[in-house]
Amino acid sequence: EVQLVESGGGLVQAGGSLRLSCAVSGFTFDDYAIGWFRQAPWKTREGVSCFWTTNSSTWYADSVKGRFTISSDNAKKTIDLQMNSLKPEDTGVYYCAGVAPHFSTNPLASYEYDSWGQGTQVTVSS
């Protein structure tokens, strides 16, 4: 059974940084994609970033390019999201999601993923 557990959320002032981690377990093979999504109150879930383990390819939403970096920590078996220059509009519950061996067409679409974590709250104050 695939399990994804997020950590690292919290409250930060605008311009600050947070690092989220998604602990990954249960995939049969080492080829999978992990996406980070977020959902603000009264808004639909938004794809933020994706990491594909097969070739370490990454994808980012335009709203976070240049500020967020996704990476893999093989020793810890986590997919991390470093978030810098945070803005109030980055506030929301952040989820990681997984699919193996990879997504079909859109790495930032929630329908591509079949395993989800419980989420971690990120709040950016102005």
Tab-separated table of N, CA and C in Angstrom:
chain	number	residue	atom	x	y	z
A	1	GLU	N	0.837	-1.192	0.000
A	1	GLU	CA	0.000	0.000	0.000
A	1	GLU	C	0.877	1.249	0.000
A	2	VAL	N	0.582	2.150	-0.920
A	2	VAL	CA	1.337	3.403	-0.999
A	2	VAL	C	0.908	4.323	0.150
A	3	GLN	N	1.887	4.880	0.817
A	3	GLN	CA	1.621	5.861	1.874
A	3	GLN	C	2.443	7.115	1.621
A	4	LEU	N	1.786	8.244	1.744
A	4	LEU	CA	2.423	9.545	1.566
A	4	LEU	C	2.107	10.385	2.796
A	5	VAL	N	3.133	10.929	3.418
A	5	VAL	CA	2.945	11.705	4.637
A	5	VAL	C	3.674	13.034	4.501
A	6	GLU	N	2.903	14.114	4.564
A	6	GLU	CA	3.473	15.447	4.442
A	6	GLU	C	3.905	15.979	5.810
A	7	SER	N	4.921	16.831	5.780
A	7	SER	CA	5.354	17.534	6.988
A	7	SER	C	5.994	18.846	6.582
A	8	GLY	N	6.136	19.745	7.551
A	8	GLY	CA	6.867	20.979	7.312
A	8	GLY	C	6.036	22.227	7.155
A	9	GLY	N	4.729	22.100	7.206
A	9	GLY	CA	3.900	23.296	7.080
A	9	GLY	C	4.016	24.178	8.313
A	10	GLY	N	3.416	25.367	8.206
A	10	GLY	CA	3.447	26.276	9.339
A	10	GLY	C	3.036	27.676	8.944
A	11	LEU	N	3.297	28.595	9.868
A	11	LEU	CA	2.977	30.011	9.663
A	11	LEU	C	4.264	30.771	9.400
A	12	VAL	N	4.261	31.567	8.345
A	12	VAL	CA	5.453	32.335	7.989
A	12	VAL	C	5.021	33.693	7.455
A	13	GLN	N	5.865	34.693	7.629
A	13	GLN	CA	5.568	36.010	7.077
A	13	GLN	C	5.878	36.046	5.591
A	14	ALA	N	5.221	36.945	4.897
A	14	ALA	CA	5.485	37.131	3.476
A	14	ALA	C	6.973	37.394	3.260
A	15	GLY	N	7.528	36.753	2.232
A	15	GLY	CA	8.946	36.865	1.952
A	15	GLY	C	9.776	35.779	2.594
A	16	GLY	N	9.170	35.033	3.491
A	16	GLY	CA	9.884	33.964	4.187
A	16	GLY	C	9.908	32.668	3.405
A	17	SER	N	10.424	31.626	4.048
A	17	SER	CA	10.610	30.328	3.400
A	17	SER	C	10.079	29.206	4.277
A	18	LEU	N	9.663	28.139	3.633
A	18	LEU	CA	9.296	26.892	4.289
A	18	LEU	C	9.768	25.738	3.413
A	19	ARG	N	10.024	24.617	4.049
A	19	ARG	CA	10.387	23.410	3.304
A	19	ARG	C	9.412	22.308	3.679
A	20	LEU	N	8.679	21.823	2.701
A	20	LEU	CA	7.748	20.722	2.911
A	20	LEU	C	8.407	19.417	2.491
A	21	SER	N	8.068	18.351	3.201
A	21	SER	CA	8.562	17.023	2.850
A	21	SER	C	7.394	16.071	2.670
A	22	CYS	N	7.539	15.181	1.715
A	22	CYS	CA	6.560	14.120	1.487
A	22	CYS	C	7.297	12.798	1.649
A	23	ALA	N	7.041	12.092	2.740
A	23	ALA	CA	7.645	10.787	2.967
A	23	ALA	C	6.891	9.750	2.147
A	24	VAL	N	7.637	9.017	1.327
A	24	VAL	CA	7.040	8.103	0.350
A	24	VAL	C	7.369	6.659	0.718
A	25	SER	N	6.355	5.809	0.712
A	25	SER	CA	6.580	4.382	0.928
A	25	SER	C	5.513	3.584	0.197
A	26	GLY	N	5.864	2.340	-0.126
A	26	GLY	CA	4.875	1.412	-0.654
A	26	GLY	C	4.847	1.223	-2.153
A	27	PHE	N	5.586	2.045	-2.910
A	27	PHE	CA	5.625	1.796	-4.344
A	27	PHE	C	6.440	0.536	-4.592
A	28	THR	N	5.964	-0.275	-5.537
A	28	THR	CA	6.628	-1.548	-5.807
A	28	THR	C	7.986	-1.337	-6.455
A	29	PHE	N	8.057	-0.406	-7.374
A	29	PHE	CA	9.302	-0.113	-8.066
A	29	PHE	C	9.714	1.333	-7.792
A	30	ASP	N	10.865	1.701	-8.294
A	30	ASP	CA	11.412	3.028	-8.018
A	30	ASP	C	10.938	4.098	-9.005
A	31	ASP	N	10.117	3.717	-9.983
A	31	ASP	CA	9.636	4.686	-10.959
A	31	ASP	C	8.251	5.177	-10.559
A	32	TYR	N	8.169	6.446	-10.203
A	32	TYR	CA	6.882	7.042	-9.847
A	32	TYR	C	7.002	8.558	-9.938
A	33	ALA	N	5.870	9.195	-9.945
A	33	ALA	CA	5.819	10.654	-9.948
A	33	ALA	C	5.134	11.127	-8.672
A	34	ILE	N	5.688	12.162	-8.085
A	34	ILE	CA	5.096	12.783	-6.909
A	34	ILE	C	4.755	14.219	-7.256
A	35	GLY	N	3.517	14.571	-7.051
A	35	GLY	CA	3.071	15.942	-7.281
A	35	GLY	C	2.737	16.629	-5.978
A	36	TRP	N	2.980	17.912	-5.932
A	36	TRP	CA	2.540	18.750	-4.810
A	36	TRP	C	1.367	19.595	-5.300
A	37	PHE	N	0.325	19.612	-4.506
A	37	PHE	CA	-0.876	20.374	-4.816
A	37	PHE	C	-1.221	21.242	-3.614
A	38	ARG	N	-2.012	22.266	-3.858
A	38	ARG	CA	-2.466	23.089	-2.742
A	38	ARG	C	-3.921	23.485	-2.966
A	39	GLN	N	-4.575	23.725	-1.856
A	39	GLN	CA	-5.976	24.138	-1.918
A	39	GLN	C	-6.221	25.224	-0.890
A	40	ALA	N	-6.578	26.386	-1.374
A	40	ALA	CA	-6.940	27.501	-0.510
A	40	ALA	C	-8.450	27.453	-0.263
A	41	PRO	N	-8.884	28.064	0.825
A	41	PRO	CA	-10.324	28.091	1.100
A	41	PRO	C	-11.114	28.650	-0.071
A	42	TRP	N	-12.168	27.998	-0.420
A	42	TRP	CA	-13.095	28.424	-1.470
A	42	TRP	C	-12.495	28.343	-2.863
A	43	LYS	N	-11.352	27.639	-2.994
A	43	LYS	CA	-10.735	27.506	-4.312
A	43	LYS	C	-10.536	26.033	-4.662
A	44	THR	N	-10.399	25.767	-5.940
A	44	THR	CA	-10.142	24.391	-6.375
A	44	THR	C	-8.685	24.019	-6.122
A	45	ARG	N	-8.442	22.735	-6.044
A	45	ARG	CA	-7.084	22.260	-5.822
A	45	ARG	C	-6.210	22.593	-7.026
A	46	GLU	N	-4.996	23.093	-6.742
A	46	GLU	CA	-4.085	23.573	-7.784
A	46	GLU	C	-2.796	22.768	-7.767
A	47	GLY	N	-2.357	22.321	-8.942
A	47	GLY	CA	-1.069	21.653	-9.039
A	47	GLY	C	0.059	22.662	-8.927
A	48	VAL	N	1.032	22.363	-8.086
A	48	VAL	CA	2.135	23.285	-7.819
A	48	VAL	C	3.425	22.811	-8.480
A	49	SER	N	3.747	21.534	-8.301
A	49	SER	CA	5.008	21.027	-8.816
A	49	SER	C	4.946	19.506	-8.891
A	50	CYS	N	5.857	18.932	-9.697
A	50	CYS	CA	5.910	17.482	-9.851
A	50	CYS	C	7.360	17.047	-10.020
A	51	PHE	N	7.665	15.875	-9.455
A	51	PHE	CA	8.987	15.268	-9.614
A	51	PHE	C	8.793	13.843	-10.108
A	52	TRP	N	9.485	13.507	-11.201
A	52	TRP	CA	9.405	12.167	-11.754
A	52	TRP	C	10.712	11.471	-11.473
A	53	THR	N	10.677	10.390	-10.710
A	53	THR	CA	11.894	9.757	-10.247
A	53	THR	C	12.704	9.094	-11.352
A	54	THR	N	12.040	8.706	-12.441
A	54	THR	CA	12.731	7.957	-13.493
A	54	THR	C	13.930	8.713	-14.043
A	55	ASN	N	13.726	10.017	-14.277
A	55	ASN	CA	14.830	10.809	-14.831
A	55	ASN	C	14.999	12.145	-14.104
A	56	SER	N	14.388	12.262	-12.928
A	56	SER	CA	14.473	13.478	-12.106
A	56	SER	C	13.925	14.705	-12.814
A	57	SER	N	12.972	14.513	-13.711
A	57	SER	CA	12.324	15.656	-14.363
A	57	SER	C	11.425	16.380	-13.371
A	58	THR	N	11.323	17.687	-13.567
A	58	THR	CA	10.499	18.509	-12.676
A	58	THR	C	9.583	19.420	-13.494
A	59	TRP	N	8.463	19.758	-12.882
A	59	TRP	CA	7.514	20.678	-13.485
A	59	TRP	C	7.012	21.644	-12.401
A	60	TYR	N	6.684	22.863	-12.823
A	60	TYR	CA	6.208	23.875	-11.889
A	60	TYR	C	5.046	24.650	-12.490
A	61	ALA	N	4.119	25.039	-11.639
A	61	ALA	CA	3.087	25.977	-12.054
A	61	ALA	C	3.730	27.341	-12.272
A	62	ASP	N	3.173	28.112	-13.191
A	62	ASP	CA	3.738	29.434	-13.472
A	62	ASP	C	3.769	30.308	-12.222
A	63	SER	N	2.797	30.116	-11.358
A	63	SER	CA	2.694	30.955	-10.167
A	63	SER	C	3.820	30.741	-9.159
A	64	VAL	N	4.575	29.648	-9.293
A	64	VAL	CA	5.629	29.373	-8.320
A	64	VAL	C	7.012	29.258	-8.953
A	65	LYS	N	7.094	29.350	-10.263
A	65	LYS	CA	8.399	29.231	-10.933
A	65	LYS	C	9.359	30.292	-10.423
A	66	GLY	N	10.573	29.862	-10.162
A	66	GLY	CA	11.578	30.784	-9.665
A	66	GLY	C	11.562	30.959	-8.153
A	67	ARG	N	10.498	30.477	-7.505
A	67	ARG	CA	10.399	30.609	-6.041
A	67	ARG	C	10.409	29.256	-5.344
A	68	PHE	N	9.828	28.252	-5.966
A	68	PHE	CA	9.745	26.913	-5.384
A	68	PHE	C	10.697	25.970	-6.110
A	69	THR	N	11.254	25.025	-5.359
A	69	THR	CA	12.124	24.008	-5.933
A	69	THR	C	11.735	22.647	-5.372
A	70	ILE	N	11.503	21.692	-6.268
A	70	ILE	CA	11.171	20.333	-5.849
A	70	ILE	C	12.403	19.460	-6.018
A	71	SER	N	12.608	18.539	-5.078
A	71	SER	CA	13.789	17.690	-5.132
A	71	SER	C	13.525	16.381	-4.421
A	72	SER	N	14.419	15.431	-4.645
A	72	SER	CA	14.312	14.106	-4.041
A	72	SER	C	15.455	13.892	-3.073
A	73	ASP	N	15.132	13.400	-1.907
A	73	ASP	CA	16.153	12.988	-0.940
A	73	ASP	C	16.092	11.462	-0.864
A	74	ASN	N	16.993	10.809	-1.572
A	74	ASN	CA	16.925	9.345	-1.657
A	74	ASN	C	17.190	8.677	-0.317
A	75	ALA	N	18.053	9.255	0.473
A	75	ALA	CA	18.380	8.660	1.770
A	75	ALA	C	17.165	8.668	2.698
A	76	LYS	N	16.423	9.757	2.669
A	76	LYS	CA	15.252	9.882	3.539
A	76	LYS	C	13.986	9.375	2.874
A	77	LYS	N	14.059	9.106	1.566
A	77	LYS	CA	12.895	8.685	0.790
A	77	LYS	C	11.783	9.725	0.884
A	78	THR	N	12.172	10.951	0.632
A	78	THR	CA	11.196	12.039	0.611
A	78	THR	C	11.308	12.816	-0.698
A	79	ILE	N	10.218	13.461	-1.048
A	79	ILE	CA	10.202	14.443	-2.116
A	79	ILE	C	9.913	15.776	-1.437
A	80	ASP	N	10.843	16.689	-1.535
A	80	ASP	CA	10.767	17.942	-0.784
A	80	ASP	C	10.390	19.110	-1.683
A	81	LEU	N	9.708	20.062	-1.085
A	81	LEU	CA	9.350	21.285	-1.807
A	81	LEU	C	9.881	22.472	-1.015
A	82	GLN	N	10.937	23.081	-1.522
A	82	GLN	CA	11.498	24.281	-0.905
A	82	GLN	C	10.749	25.485	-1.440
A	83	MET	N	10.155	26.246	-0.536
A	83	MET	CA	9.334	27.382	-0.938
A	83	MET	C	9.969	28.662	-0.403
A	84	ASN	N	10.409	29.504	-1.307
A	84	ASN	CA	11.035	30.774	-0.952
A	84	ASN	C	10.176	31.934	-1.420
A	85	SER	N	10.473	33.107	-0.898
A	85	SER	CA	9.749	34.329	-1.281
A	85	SER	C	8.243	34.108	-1.223
A	86	LEU	N	7.796	33.553	-0.134
A	86	LEU	CA	6.389	33.200	-0.009
A	86	LEU	C	5.498	34.438	-0.004
A	87	LYS	N	4.317	34.263	-0.571
A	87	LYS	CA	3.330	35.325	-0.681
A	87	LYS	C	2.046	34.898	0.034
A	88	PRO	N	1.236	35.839	0.463
A	88	PRO	CA	-0.041	35.457	1.091
A	88	PRO	C	-0.881	34.543	0.206
A	89	GLU	N	-0.798	34.708	-1.084
A	89	GLU	CA	-1.587	33.855	-1.991
A	89	GLU	C	-1.075	32.421	-2.075
A	90	ASP	N	0.053	32.141	-1.436
A	90	ASP	CA	0.550	30.766	-1.347
A	90	ASP	C	-0.118	29.998	-0.200
A	91	THR	N	-0.918	30.684	0.576
A	91	THR	CA	-1.596	30.053	1.711
A	91	THR	C	-2.550	28.961	1.251
A	92	GLY	N	-2.547	27.854	1.973
A	92	GLY	CA	-3.453	26.763	1.673
A	92	GLY	C	-2.999	25.475	2.319
A	93	VAL	N	-3.777	24.438	2.118
A	93	VAL	CA	-3.364	23.103	2.537
A	93	VAL	C	-2.592	22.484	1.380
A	94	TYR	N	-1.395	22.033	1.683
A	94	TYR	CA	-0.523	21.437	0.673
A	94	TYR	C	-0.572	19.919	0.795
A	95	TYR	N	-0.816	19.277	-0.333
A	95	TYR	CA	-0.895	17.820	-0.402
A	95	TYR	C	0.176	17.288	-1.340
A	96	CYS	N	0.724	16.128	-1.011
A	96	CYS	CA	1.512	15.426	-2.006
A	96	CYS	C	0.694	14.232	-2.488
A	97	ALA	N	0.924	13.882	-3.732
A	97	ALA	CA	0.182	12.801	-4.373
A	97	ALA	C	1.141	11.994	-5.237
A	98	GLY	N	0.817	10.712	-5.429
A	98	GLY	CA	1.715	9.850	-6.165
A	98	GLY	C	1.006	9.001	-7.197
A	99	VAL	N	1.742	8.664	-8.236
A	99	VAL	CA	1.253	7.741	-9.263
A	99	VAL	C	2.451	6.998	-9.837
A	100	ALA	N	2.242	5.714	-10.136
A	100	ALA	CA	3.320	4.910	-10.718
A	100	ALA	C	2.825	4.193	-11.962
A	101	PRO	N	3.681	4.044	-12.992
A	101	PRO	CA	5.061	4.529	-13.004
A	101	PRO	C	5.194	6.017	-13.333
A	102	HIS	N	4.137	6.642	-13.896
A	102	HIS	CA	4.178	8.066	-14.213
A	102	HIS	C	2.779	8.542	-14.547
A	103	PHE	N	2.596	9.858	-14.636
A	103	PHE	CA	1.338	10.435	-15.048
A	103	PHE	C	1.137	10.175	-16.548
A	104	SER	N	-0.087	10.412	-17.014
A	104	SER	CA	-0.403	10.166	-18.412
A	104	SER	C	0.025	11.325	-19.305
A	105	THR	N	-0.521	12.514	-19.022
A	105	THR	CA	-0.222	13.656	-19.894
A	105	THR	C	0.103	14.937	-19.140
A	106	ASN	N	-0.528	15.141	-17.966
A	106	ASN	CA	-0.402	16.425	-17.288
A	106	ASN	C	0.111	16.226	-15.858
A	107	PRO	N	1.362	16.548	-15.603
A	107	PRO	CA	1.942	16.307	-14.282
A	107	PRO	C	1.339	17.148	-13.167
A	108	LEU	N	0.602	18.190	-13.528
A	108	LEU	CA	0.036	19.081	-12.507
A	108	LEU	C	-1.487	18.948	-12.399
A	109	ALA	N	-2.029	17.880	-12.950
A	109	ALA	CA	-3.477	17.634	-12.858
A	109	ALA	C	-3.759	16.617	-11.765
A	110	SER	N	-4.670	16.943	-10.881
A	110	SER	CA	-4.939	16.056	-9.746
A	110	SER	C	-5.486	14.704	-10.184
A	111	TYR	N	-6.215	14.661	-11.305
A	111	TYR	CA	-6.801	13.400	-11.747
A	111	TYR	C	-5.761	12.373	-12.179
A	112	GLU	N	-4.531	12.817	-12.373
A	112	GLU	CA	-3.471	11.894	-12.782
A	112	GLU	C	-2.991	11.018	-11.616
A	113	TYR	N	-3.306	11.389	-10.388
A	113	TYR	CA	-2.709	10.766	-9.214
A	113	TYR	C	-3.726	9.910	-8.465
A	114	ASP	N	-3.276	8.790	-7.937
A	114	ASP	CA	-4.208	7.894	-7.257
A	114	ASP	C	-3.895	7.652	-5.788
A	115	SER	N	-2.833	8.242	-5.284
A	115	SER	CA	-2.533	8.139	-3.854
A	115	SER	C	-2.289	9.541	-3.325
A	116	TRP	N	-2.847	9.838	-2.171
A	116	TRP	CA	-2.771	11.186	-1.616
A	116	TRP	C	-2.413	11.149	-0.137
A	117	GLY	N	-1.671	12.168	0.274
A	117	GLY	CA	-1.412	12.358	1.689
A	117	GLY	C	-2.544	13.134	2.337
A	118	GLN	N	-2.405	13.363	3.641
A	118	GLN	CA	-3.449	14.036	4.400
A	118	GLN	C	-3.358	15.555	4.330
A	119	GLY	N	-2.240	16.081	3.924
A	119	GLY	CA	-2.089	17.519	3.773
A	119	GLY	C	-1.410	18.176	4.961
A	120	THR	N	-0.792	19.319	4.697
A	120	THR	CA	-0.178	20.132	5.739
A	120	THR	C	-0.496	21.588	5.456
A	121	GLN	N	-0.829	22.328	6.508
A	121	GLN	CA	-1.267	23.709	6.342
A	121	GLN	C	-0.076	24.644	6.205
A	122	VAL	N	-0.157	25.514	5.218
A	122	VAL	CA	0.815	26.591	5.042
A	122	VAL	C	0.051	27.916	5.091
A	123	THR	N	0.465	28.787	5.988
A	123	THR	CA	-0.168	30.094	6.112
A	123	THR	C	0.889	31.170	5.989
A	124	VAL	N	0.693	32.069	5.037
A	124	VAL	CA	1.638	33.160	4.817
A	124	VAL	C	0.928	34.464	5.180
A	125	SER	N	1.443	35.135	6.183
A	125	SER	CA	0.839	36.384	6.638
A	125	SER	C	1.458	37.575	5.922
A	126	SER	N	0.645	38.598	5.719
A	126	SER	CA	1.135	39.788	5.017
A	126	SER	C	1.723	40.803	5.976
